[in-house]
Amino acid sequence: MIKSAAVVNYAPEKGSVEIREINKPEIGEDDVLLEVVNVGVCGSDLHQWTADHSWPVNYPVVLGHEFGGHIAATGSRVKNWKEGDRVVSETAAIINPDSPMSRAGLYNLDPDRKGFGYGVDGAMTKYVRVPARCLHHVPGQLSFEQACLTEPCCVAYNAVVENSRIKPGDRVIVLGPGTIGILCAAVAKLCGANVAIVGLETDRHRLDIARQYGVEPITGDATEWAKRKDGLGADFIIDAAGASITLKIALQLVRPNGHITKVGWGPQPLGFSLDPLVQKNVTLQGSFSHNWPVWEKVISLLASGSLDVKPIIGGVWPITEWHEAFEKMHKGEVVKSVLKPV
Ligand SMILES: [Zn+2]
């Protein structure tokens, strides 16, 4: 049996991640075996490592859900895919195809959904088992270092386009300059909005990277920018910070009848009044994951170069050096770390 190194999250305690040698996975008749070329490190991988996540994890599990590579083998019932195809994979590894959400094409919201990297083994290893329905073709001109970031781009596209419907000329403030925040800002720019992104003093490096997308970086208080046009506030606030308290800031910055989309997670309870939401007649929208049409749109944006993820990639590490790659992202020294199987 061929063994491969894998980044395994083995227990719920903080720091329970290590390299283990694992067997090549068996595939079912509707699956492909995907040979991973690159896998992105996600904030949620970091959250599982530092044990401040708020979702159930099926320990031990191989981390990683942002990945692309070549098809190495196909199950007996797999049609339209063949060995050698360049692909990226969606994250909903397990869904109930008969649930009303799945039947509506919103399988990302199926309560039975289980994703790579927490529900089933993910891609921080050489081979991963992937249901064929998760696959999308990657055009030849798009490198895997970039293509493996299709997933966070889809999170941003779903938050900004599908769940916010931003229009040209809108004033948009993104809270939190992590990967999702910067990509939300970049997609809002593609929609023709005026965009600012807000971070802390310690986020300076990440805010500088955001500047490359033509968005205005703001450290600390964004009230002046929010009110600059007519004194009323921003049309849209995209909350991509990993804390609940930023909703309070969003409620301050949004204009009457404006819209807040929350895409960042934070398990802490809220400790403030939601009265401004009522008084300002504000729409509060959650945004979770993505589905097939979003992936197709994002891949075409990446392939054409309209959406360029190169500025956020802080480096590529072999998976055996996962700790350095995680640490650099955790400290905010890089926006996005990318790994490569060994
Ligand atoms: Zn992710």
XYZ file of C-alpha atoms and ligand atoms in Angstrom:
343
model
C 0.000 0.000 0.000
C 1.341 3.437 -0.991
C 1.499 5.848 1.945
C 1.556 9.619 1.631
C 2.248 12.407 4.088
C -0.888 14.228 5.210
C -1.625 17.184 7.503
C -3.955 15.572 10.043
C -6.114 17.308 12.663
C -6.413 14.459 15.178
C -8.200 15.840 18.251
C -10.306 18.788 19.480
C -7.518 20.197 21.666
C -5.600 23.273 20.566
C -2.563 22.444 18.433
C -3.698 18.903 17.546
C -2.288 18.867 14.028
C 0.613 16.731 12.805
C 2.006 15.018 9.719
C 0.876 11.404 9.444
C 1.455 8.813 6.744
C -1.896 7.741 5.322
C -3.047 5.165 2.785
C -4.177 6.117 -0.700
C -7.974 6.431 -0.381
C -10.334 3.911 -1.971
C -12.845 5.490 -4.318
C -16.505 4.665 -4.918
C -18.159 4.238 -8.305
C -19.217 7.915 -8.482
C -15.869 9.284 -7.276
C -12.566 10.235 -8.796
C -9.149 9.954 -7.195
C -7.664 13.426 -7.397
C -3.883 13.862 -7.304
C -3.422 17.185 -5.541
C -1.071 19.756 -7.105
C -1.780 22.647 -4.734
C -3.953 23.224 -1.690
C -4.665 26.575 -0.048
C -4.643 27.062 3.710
C -7.985 28.463 4.850
C -8.828 30.459 7.948
C -10.988 27.491 8.945
C -7.935 25.162 8.843
C -6.255 27.617 11.224
C -9.369 27.704 13.434
C -9.329 23.897 13.724
C -5.611 24.011 14.541
C -6.099 26.639 17.257
C -9.370 24.944 18.336
C -11.535 28.056 18.091
C -13.869 26.697 15.434
C -17.629 26.402 15.837
C -18.400 23.382 13.649
C -18.249 19.633 14.419
C -15.074 17.896 13.237
C -14.817 14.203 12.446
C -11.408 13.465 14.083
C -8.922 12.405 12.853
C -9.300 14.239 9.562
C -6.939 15.418 6.816
C -7.209 19.228 6.580
C -7.652 21.241 3.385
C -10.609 22.098 1.180
C -9.109 24.585 -1.309
C -7.463 22.382 -3.887
C -6.847 21.465 -7.458
C -4.964 18.806 -9.359
C -5.218 16.014 -11.889
C -7.624 13.125 -12.019
C -5.616 9.975 -11.283
C -8.462 7.423 -11.494
C -12.216 7.398 -12.109
C -15.010 5.298 -10.573
C -16.986 2.918 -12.794
C -20.026 5.210 -13.115
C -18.087 8.432 -13.713
C -18.807 9.938 -17.103
C -17.398 13.094 -18.729
C -14.174 12.984 -16.699
C -10.969 11.141 -17.502
C -7.524 10.505 -16.119
C -5.259 13.530 -16.471
C -8.053 16.143 -16.501
C -7.088 19.383 -14.733
C -9.728 20.064 -12.081
C -10.678 21.943 -8.953
C -13.184 20.586 -6.468
C -16.078 22.120 -4.618
C -16.194 21.590 -0.868
C -19.521 19.817 -0.267
C -18.076 16.299 -0.171
C -21.256 14.789 1.279
C -24.779 16.035 0.615
C -28.224 14.533 0.687
C -29.209 14.807 -2.998
C -32.901 14.469 -2.078
C -33.058 17.314 0.429
C -35.209 20.267 -0.658
C -32.144 22.530 -0.576
C -30.171 20.207 -2.850
C -33.142 19.880 -5.200
C -33.151 23.683 -5.434
C -29.439 23.681 -6.333
C -28.564 25.079 -2.897
C -26.798 21.963 -1.655
C -24.367 24.272 0.178
C -27.264 24.893 2.590
C -28.273 21.236 2.967
C -28.117 20.523 6.744
C -26.549 17.120 5.974
C -23.696 18.715 4.019
C -20.237 17.653 5.176
C -17.170 19.311 3.748
C -13.599 18.283 3.041
C -11.178 18.986 5.856
C -13.634 18.548 8.740
C -16.371 16.087 7.732
C -14.301 13.922 5.398
C -10.582 13.759 4.625
C -9.365 16.856 2.805
C -6.580 17.640 0.389
C -3.449 18.416 2.411
C -1.964 15.190 1.087
C -1.168 13.576 -2.252
C -4.469 11.853 -3.068
C -8.021 12.755 -2.158
C -11.297 11.020 -2.906
C -13.726 13.411 -4.626
C -17.303 12.802 -5.851
C -17.392 13.631 -9.573
C -20.301 16.076 -9.029
C -17.851 18.366 -7.138
C -15.478 18.807 -10.103
C -14.903 21.740 -12.427
C -12.490 21.976 -15.355
C -9.463 24.237 -14.990
C -8.391 25.878 -18.264
C -4.764 25.260 -19.276
C -3.679 28.888 -18.833
C -4.681 28.936 -15.159
C -1.974 27.608 -12.837
C -2.932 25.377 -9.911
C -1.289 27.784 -7.480
C -4.017 30.213 -8.502
C -6.771 27.710 -9.292
C -6.596 26.203 -5.789
C -7.931 29.559 -4.559
C -11.140 29.210 -6.577
C -12.938 28.216 -3.358
C -12.315 31.411 -1.330
C -13.069 33.432 -4.481
C -16.426 31.622 -4.638
C -17.108 32.489 -0.990
C -16.484 36.148 -1.895
C -18.530 36.001 -5.115
C -21.491 34.449 -3.308
C -21.317 37.074 -0.535
C -20.875 40.082 -2.821
C -22.778 39.181 -5.977
C -25.456 36.601 -5.102
C -26.185 37.678 -1.526
C -25.566 41.443 -1.760
C -26.310 42.426 -5.365
C -23.866 45.323 -5.363
C -24.347 47.803 -8.213
C -21.925 50.126 -10.034
C -21.437 53.299 -8.019
C -22.354 51.756 -4.658
C -20.122 52.586 -1.716
C -18.979 49.374 -0.077
C -17.005 48.861 3.123
C -15.394 45.498 3.767
C -14.514 44.716 7.379
C -11.473 42.456 7.847
C -8.491 42.206 5.445
C -8.111 38.413 5.507
C -8.358 36.348 2.320
C -12.142 36.510 2.190
C -12.226 40.237 2.977
C -9.694 41.129 0.284
C -11.418 38.902 -2.286
C -14.821 40.410 -1.375
C -13.303 43.855 -1.954
C -11.845 42.720 -5.299
C -15.195 41.284 -6.442
C -17.043 44.445 -5.312
C -14.597 46.428 -7.490
C -15.478 44.138 -10.417
C -19.128 45.069 -9.758
C -18.206 48.733 -10.232
C -18.428 49.812 -6.604
C -16.290 52.286 -4.666
C -14.672 50.086 -2.065
C -12.837 50.589 1.216
C -11.423 47.809 3.391
C -10.984 48.213 7.134
C -8.427 46.575 9.386
C -6.453 47.130 12.559
C -3.016 48.693 12.949
C -1.576 45.161 12.949
C -3.175 44.506 9.543
C -1.022 47.081 7.698
C 0.701 44.513 5.488
C -2.569 42.891 4.451
C -4.180 46.296 3.860
C -1.273 47.202 1.540
C -1.994 44.058 -0.470
C -5.675 45.026 -0.636
C -4.620 48.387 -2.096
C -3.380 46.514 -5.199
C -7.027 45.742 -6.012
C -7.858 49.443 -6.223
C -9.635 49.547 -2.888
C -8.959 52.118 -0.184
C -7.321 50.671 2.925
C -8.462 52.152 6.234
C -6.898 51.515 9.630
C -9.336 51.816 12.503
C -12.380 54.075 12.166
C -14.055 54.167 8.724
C -16.820 56.630 9.654
C -15.349 59.484 7.599
C -15.156 57.318 4.447
C -18.627 55.917 5.054
C -20.172 59.370 5.292
C -17.977 61.150 2.734
C -20.554 61.198 -0.057
C -23.738 62.477 1.567
C -23.256 62.034 5.283
C -25.505 58.982 5.530
C -23.186 55.970 5.448
C -22.161 53.181 3.072
C -24.642 51.308 0.873
C -23.159 47.931 1.753
C -21.049 46.578 4.576
C -19.446 43.198 3.948
C -18.422 41.824 7.326
C -15.550 39.424 6.693
C -13.946 39.683 10.128
C -13.780 36.558 12.278
C -15.695 38.058 15.212
C -19.299 38.852 16.088
C -18.568 42.288 17.556
C -17.827 43.770 14.115
C -21.578 43.705 13.472
C -21.772 46.666 15.856
C -19.326 48.584 13.633
C -21.268 47.537 10.534
C -24.473 48.954 12.043
C -22.686 52.264 12.655
C -21.262 52.522 9.132
C -24.278 51.410 7.082
C -26.664 53.991 5.652
C -30.436 53.938 6.315
C -32.055 51.238 4.168
C -28.575 49.823 3.562
C -27.416 46.232 3.567
C -25.021 44.252 5.771
C -23.737 40.882 4.602
C -21.984 38.781 7.201
C -19.564 36.214 5.799
C -17.026 36.068 8.661
C -17.504 33.594 11.503
C -17.197 34.264 15.222
C -18.619 32.016 17.949
C -18.750 34.765 20.596
C -22.231 35.954 21.648
C -23.253 39.537 20.902
C -23.348 42.029 23.746
C -25.086 45.028 22.217
C -28.452 46.253 21.030
C -29.713 45.590 17.504
C -31.940 48.675 17.683
C -29.918 50.476 14.947
C -30.875 47.631 12.604
C -34.539 48.435 13.165
C -34.180 52.186 13.249
C -32.170 52.297 10.011
C -34.355 49.715 8.253
C -31.218 47.713 7.477
C -31.121 44.298 5.791
C -28.845 41.819 7.550
C -27.823 38.921 5.314
C -25.733 35.835 6.064
C -23.646 34.244 3.331
C -22.401 30.670 3.436
C -20.305 28.729 0.982
C -21.246 28.599 -2.734
C -22.698 26.334 -5.401
C -22.079 25.132 -8.958
C -22.984 28.268 -10.954
C -20.801 30.416 -8.693
C -17.831 28.116 -9.373
C -18.272 28.332 -13.135
C -18.431 32.147 -12.996
C -15.365 32.420 -10.760
C -13.256 30.046 -12.862
C -13.958 32.178 -15.932
C -12.967 35.330 -13.994
C -9.719 33.670 -12.873
C -8.934 32.286 -16.338
C -9.484 35.652 -18.037
C -7.384 37.460 -15.425
C -10.283 39.755 -14.411
C -9.843 38.391 -10.912
C -6.165 37.931 -10.041
C -5.310 36.034 -6.852
C -1.515 36.365 -7.262
C -1.246 39.420 -4.948
C -2.676 37.479 -1.986
C -0.473 34.387 -2.338
C 2.259 34.760 0.271
C 4.217 31.632 -0.608
C 4.108 27.945 -1.453
C 5.346 25.408 1.108
C 5.664 21.593 0.967
C 2.944 20.135 3.215
C 5.618 18.832 5.591
C 6.291 22.517 6.380
C 2.617 23.153 7.139
C 3.475 24.657 10.522
C 5.398 27.577 9.047
C 2.710 28.113 6.392
C -0.041 28.123 9.061
C 1.947 30.317 11.453
C 2.692 32.986 8.840
C -0.971 33.231 7.943
C -2.044 33.161 11.577
C 0.257 36.103 12.349
C -1.001 38.016 9.310
C 2.474 38.021 7.718
C 0.911 36.552 4.589
C -2.684 36.725 3.398
C -2.773 33.234 1.943
C -0.403 30.292 2.262
C -0.427 27.574 -0.379
C 0.855 24.030 0.170
C 2.201 21.398 -2.173
C 2.058 17.648 -1.448
C 5.368 15.774 -1.160
Zn -11.781 28.045 2.717
